[in-house]
């Protein structure tokens, strides 16, 4: 998971004409981004990866599907979903960077990262389990290797 997040690709979202926007949606309990998947998963190459906390199921779900650079939505049949963690009481993501695409502003931790021209400098993932005394997931802070160069495929 750390590797997938660190290899997040700053792919330009299709259909954005007024300003370049990276295809990355980060919220408090959900993260969606484009990354490179290993070949052994049969979906090697670029893929959309979604991490979604489902409090009603007490699960952190991992979903991925091949990324379509044309902007056309892929069939949901192409997506694979797995339970990454179960017995989860809380998941929280936070994103470190400046509040605007102007990098001269001071950086800070934020609960949401959407509609930006670059990836956050850091992504923090915290997981707490229902049986907190029996299971522990270390806090994970990951720096994407590339944050501002927009990848655009012909």
PDB file of N, CA, C and O in Angstrom, residues 55-84:
ATOM      1  N   UNK A  55     -17.677   2.218   7.459  1.00  0.00           N
ATOM      2  CA  UNK A  55     -17.909   2.034   8.892  1.00  0.00           C
ATOM      3  C   UNK A  55     -19.043   1.066   9.186  1.00  0.00           C
ATOM      4  O   UNK A  55     -19.009   0.366  10.204  1.00  0.00           O
ATOM      5  N   UNK A  56     -20.055   0.991   8.290  1.00  0.00           N
ATOM      6  CA  UNK A  56     -21.169   0.073   8.513  1.00  0.00           C
ATOM      7  C   UNK A  56     -20.720  -1.384   8.449  1.00  0.00           C
ATOM      8  O   UNK A  56     -21.293  -2.253   9.102  1.00  0.00           O
ATOM      9  N   UNK A  57     -19.659  -1.653   7.694  1.00  0.00           N
ATOM     10  CA  UNK A  57     -19.110  -3.013   7.574  1.00  0.00           C
ATOM     11  C   UNK A  57     -17.853  -3.226   8.425  1.00  0.00           C
ATOM     12  O   UNK A  57     -17.341  -4.339   8.500  1.00  0.00           O
ATOM     13  N   UNK A  58     -17.351  -2.136   9.014  1.00  0.00           N
ATOM     14  CA  UNK A  58     -16.092  -2.154   9.764  1.00  0.00           C
ATOM     15  C   UNK A  58     -14.953  -2.675   8.890  1.00  0.00           C
ATOM     16  O   UNK A  58     -14.127  -3.483   9.313  1.00  0.00           O
ATOM     17  N   UNK A  59     -14.896  -2.177   7.638  1.00  0.00           N
ATOM     18  CA  UNK A  59     -13.892  -2.652   6.682  1.00  0.00           C
ATOM     19  C   UNK A  59     -13.258  -1.485   5.932  1.00  0.00           C
ATOM     20  O   UNK A  59     -13.896  -0.481   5.648  1.00  0.00           O
ATOM     21  N   UNK A  60     -11.996  -1.683   5.580  1.00  0.00           N
ATOM     22  CA  UNK A  60     -11.305  -0.806   4.650  1.00  0.00           C
ATOM     23  C   UNK A  60     -11.195  -1.588   3.350  1.00  0.00           C
ATOM     24  O   UNK A  60     -10.578  -2.659   3.306  1.00  0.00           O
ATOM     25  N   UNK A  61     -11.866  -1.079   2.307  1.00  0.00           N
ATOM     26  CA  UNK A  61     -11.905  -1.769   1.024  1.00  0.00           C
ATOM     27  C   UNK A  61     -10.874  -1.173   0.074  1.00  0.00           C
ATOM     28  O   UNK A  61     -10.642   0.039   0.053  1.00  0.00           O
ATOM     29  N   UNK A  62     -10.291  -2.046  -0.732  1.00  0.00           N
ATOM     30  CA  UNK A  62      -9.330  -1.663  -1.764  1.00  0.00           C
ATOM     31  C   UNK A  62      -9.932  -2.065  -3.105  1.00  0.00           C
ATOM     32  O   UNK A  62     -10.303  -3.222  -3.301  1.00  0.00           O
ATOM     33  N   UNK A  63     -10.046  -1.096  -3.999  1.00  0.00           N
ATOM     34  CA  UNK A  63     -10.614  -1.365  -5.321  1.00  0.00           C
ATOM     35  C   UNK A  63      -9.655  -0.810  -6.364  1.00  0.00           C
ATOM     36  O   UNK A  63      -9.114   0.284  -6.187  1.00  0.00           O
ATOM     37  N   UNK A  64      -9.449  -1.577  -7.441  1.00  0.00           N
ATOM     38  CA  UNK A  64      -8.624  -1.068  -8.523  1.00  0.00           C
ATOM     39  C   UNK A  64      -9.173  -1.518  -9.864  1.00  0.00           C
ATOM     40  O   UNK A  64      -9.854  -2.518  -9.974  1.00  0.00           O
ATOM     41  N   UNK A  65      -8.896  -0.695 -10.871  1.00  0.00           N
ATOM     42  CA  UNK A  65      -9.298  -1.020 -12.231  1.00  0.00           C
ATOM     43  C   UNK A  65      -8.324  -0.338 -13.185  1.00  0.00           C
ATOM     44  O   UNK A  65      -7.730   0.677 -12.831  1.00  0.00           O
ATOM     45  N   UNK A  66      -8.160  -0.885 -14.374  1.00  0.00           N
ATOM     46  CA  UNK A  66      -7.246  -0.264 -15.343  1.00  0.00           C
ATOM     47  C   UNK A  66      -7.646   1.190 -15.588  1.00  0.00           C
ATOM     48  O   UNK A  66      -8.833   1.514 -15.641  1.00  0.00           O
ATOM     49  N   UNK A  67      -6.654   2.049 -15.713  1.00  0.00           N
ATOM     50  CA  UNK A  67      -6.933   3.465 -15.949  1.00  0.00           C
ATOM     51  C   UNK A  67      -7.054   3.735 -17.435  1.00  0.00           C
ATOM     52  O   UNK A  67      -6.224   3.319 -18.232  1.00  0.00           O
ATOM     53  N   UNK A  68      -8.085   4.444 -17.807  1.00  0.00           N
ATOM     54  CA  UNK A  68      -8.342   4.783 -19.195  1.00  0.00           C
ATOM     55  C   UNK A  68      -7.962   6.250 -19.409  1.00  0.00           C
ATOM     56  O   UNK A  68      -8.641   7.145 -18.922  1.00  0.00           O
ATOM     57  N   UNK A  69      -6.866   6.474 -20.115  1.00  0.00           N
ATOM     58  CA  UNK A  69      -6.377   7.835 -20.326  1.00  0.00           C
ATOM     59  C   UNK A  69      -7.285   8.659 -21.238  1.00  0.00           C
ATOM     60  O   UNK A  69      -7.151   9.868 -21.302  1.00  0.00           O
ATOM     61  N   UNK A  70      -8.217   8.023 -21.931  1.00  0.00           N
ATOM     62  CA  UNK A  70      -9.108   8.777 -22.817  1.00  0.00           C
ATOM     63  C   UNK A  70     -10.194   9.506 -22.034  1.00  0.00           C
ATOM     64  O   UNK A  70     -10.890  10.353 -22.574  1.00  0.00           O
ATOM     65  N   UNK A  71     -10.362   9.142 -20.764  1.00  0.00           N
ATOM     66  CA  UNK A  71     -11.396   9.774 -19.946  1.00  0.00           C
ATOM     67  C   UNK A  71     -12.705   9.021 -19.948  1.00  0.00           C
ATOM     68  O   UNK A  71     -13.621   9.369 -19.223  1.00  0.00           O
ATOM     69  N   UNK A  72     -12.819   7.996 -20.786  1.00  0.00           N
ATOM     70  CA  UNK A  72     -14.034   7.179 -20.792  1.00  0.00           C
ATOM     71  C   UNK A  72     -14.078   6.330 -19.531  1.00  0.00           C
ATOM     72  O   UNK A  72     -13.063   5.787 -19.110  1.00  0.00           O
ATOM     73  N   UNK A  73     -15.235   6.204 -18.953  1.00  0.00           N
ATOM     74  CA  UNK A  73     -15.377   5.374 -17.752  1.00  0.00           C
ATOM     75  C   UNK A  73     -15.233   3.903 -18.128  1.00  0.00           C
ATOM     76  O   UNK A  73     -15.786   3.449 -19.119  1.00  0.00           O
ATOM     77  N   UNK A  74     -14.459   3.201 -17.359  1.00  0.00           N
ATOM     78  CA  UNK A  74     -14.306   1.762 -17.572  1.00  0.00           C
ATOM     79  C   UNK A  74     -15.509   1.043 -17.006  1.00  0.00           C
ATOM     80  O   UNK A  74     -16.144   1.519 -16.084  1.00  0.00           O
ATOM     81  N   UNK A  75     -15.790  -0.112 -17.568  1.00  0.00           N
ATOM     82  CA  UNK A  75     -16.876  -0.927 -17.024  1.00  0.00           C
ATOM     83  C   UNK A  75     -16.522  -1.342 -15.596  1.00  0.00           C
ATOM     84  O   UNK A  75     -15.386  -1.653 -15.298  1.00  0.00           O
ATOM     85  N   UNK A  76     -17.512  -1.335 -14.730  1.00  0.00           N
ATOM     86  CA  UNK A  76     -17.263  -1.742 -13.347  1.00  0.00           C
ATOM     87  C   UNK A  76     -16.857  -3.204 -13.276  1.00  0.00           C
ATOM     88  O   UNK A  76     -16.271  -3.633 -12.293  1.00  0.00           O
ATOM     89  N   UNK A  77     -17.137  -3.971 -14.336  1.00  0.00           N
ATOM     90  CA  UNK A  77     -16.708  -5.373 -14.364  1.00  0.00           C
ATOM     91  C   UNK A  77     -15.192  -5.474 -14.421  1.00  0.00           C
ATOM     92  O   UNK A  77     -14.621  -6.495 -14.051  1.00  0.00           O
ATOM     93  N   UNK A  78     -14.529  -4.405 -14.880  1.00  0.00           N
ATOM     94  CA  UNK A  78     -13.068  -4.394 -14.933  1.00  0.00           C
ATOM     95  C   UNK A  78     -12.453  -4.141 -13.558  1.00  0.00           C
ATOM     96  O   UNK A  78     -11.264  -4.298 -13.376  1.00  0.00           O
ATOM     97  N   UNK A  79     -13.261  -3.707 -12.614  1.00  0.00           N
ATOM     98  CA  UNK A  79     -12.758  -3.371 -11.288  1.00  0.00           C
ATOM     99  C   UNK A  79     -12.700  -4.609 -10.405  1.00  0.00           C
ATOM    100  O   UNK A  79     -13.526  -5.502 -10.508  1.00  0.00           O
ATOM    101  N   UNK A  80     -11.702  -4.621  -9.554  1.00  0.00           N
ATOM    102  CA  UNK A  80     -11.586  -5.685  -8.553  1.00  0.00           C
ATOM    103  C   UNK A  80     -11.625  -5.036  -7.184  1.00  0.00           C
ATOM    104  O   UNK A  80     -11.008  -3.994  -6.968  1.00  0.00           O
ATOM    105  N   UNK A  81     -12.354  -5.652  -6.273  1.00  0.00           N
ATOM    106  CA  UNK A  81     -12.456  -5.132  -4.913  1.00  0.00           C
ATOM    107  C   UNK A  81     -12.028  -6.213  -3.941  1.00  0.00           C
ATOM    108  O   UNK A  81     -12.407  -7.370  -4.086  1.00  0.00           O
ATOM    109  N   UNK A  82     -11.245  -5.814  -2.962  1.00  0.00           N
ATOM    110  CA  UNK A  82     -10.795  -6.728  -1.915  1.00  0.00           C
ATOM    111  C   UNK A  82     -10.953  -6.042  -0.565  1.00  0.00           C
ATOM    112  O   UNK A  82     -10.875  -4.826  -0.459  1.00  0.00           O
ATOM    113  N   UNK A  83     -11.147  -6.828   0.464  1.00  0.00           N
ATOM    114  CA  UNK A  83     -11.134  -6.297   1.823  1.00  0.00           C
ATOM    115  C   UNK A  83      -9.677  -6.192   2.226  1.00  0.00           C
ATOM    116  O   UNK A  83      -8.967  -7.204   2.295  1.00  0.00           O
ATOM    117  N   UNK A  84      -9.230  -4.988   2.430  1.00  0.00           N
ATOM    118  CA  UNK A  84      -7.852  -4.776   2.852  1.00  0.00           C
ATOM    119  C   UNK A  84      -7.708  -5.043   4.346  1.00  0.00           C
ATOM    120  O   UNK A  84      -6.793  -5.729   4.777  1.00  0.00           O
TER     121      UNK A  84
END
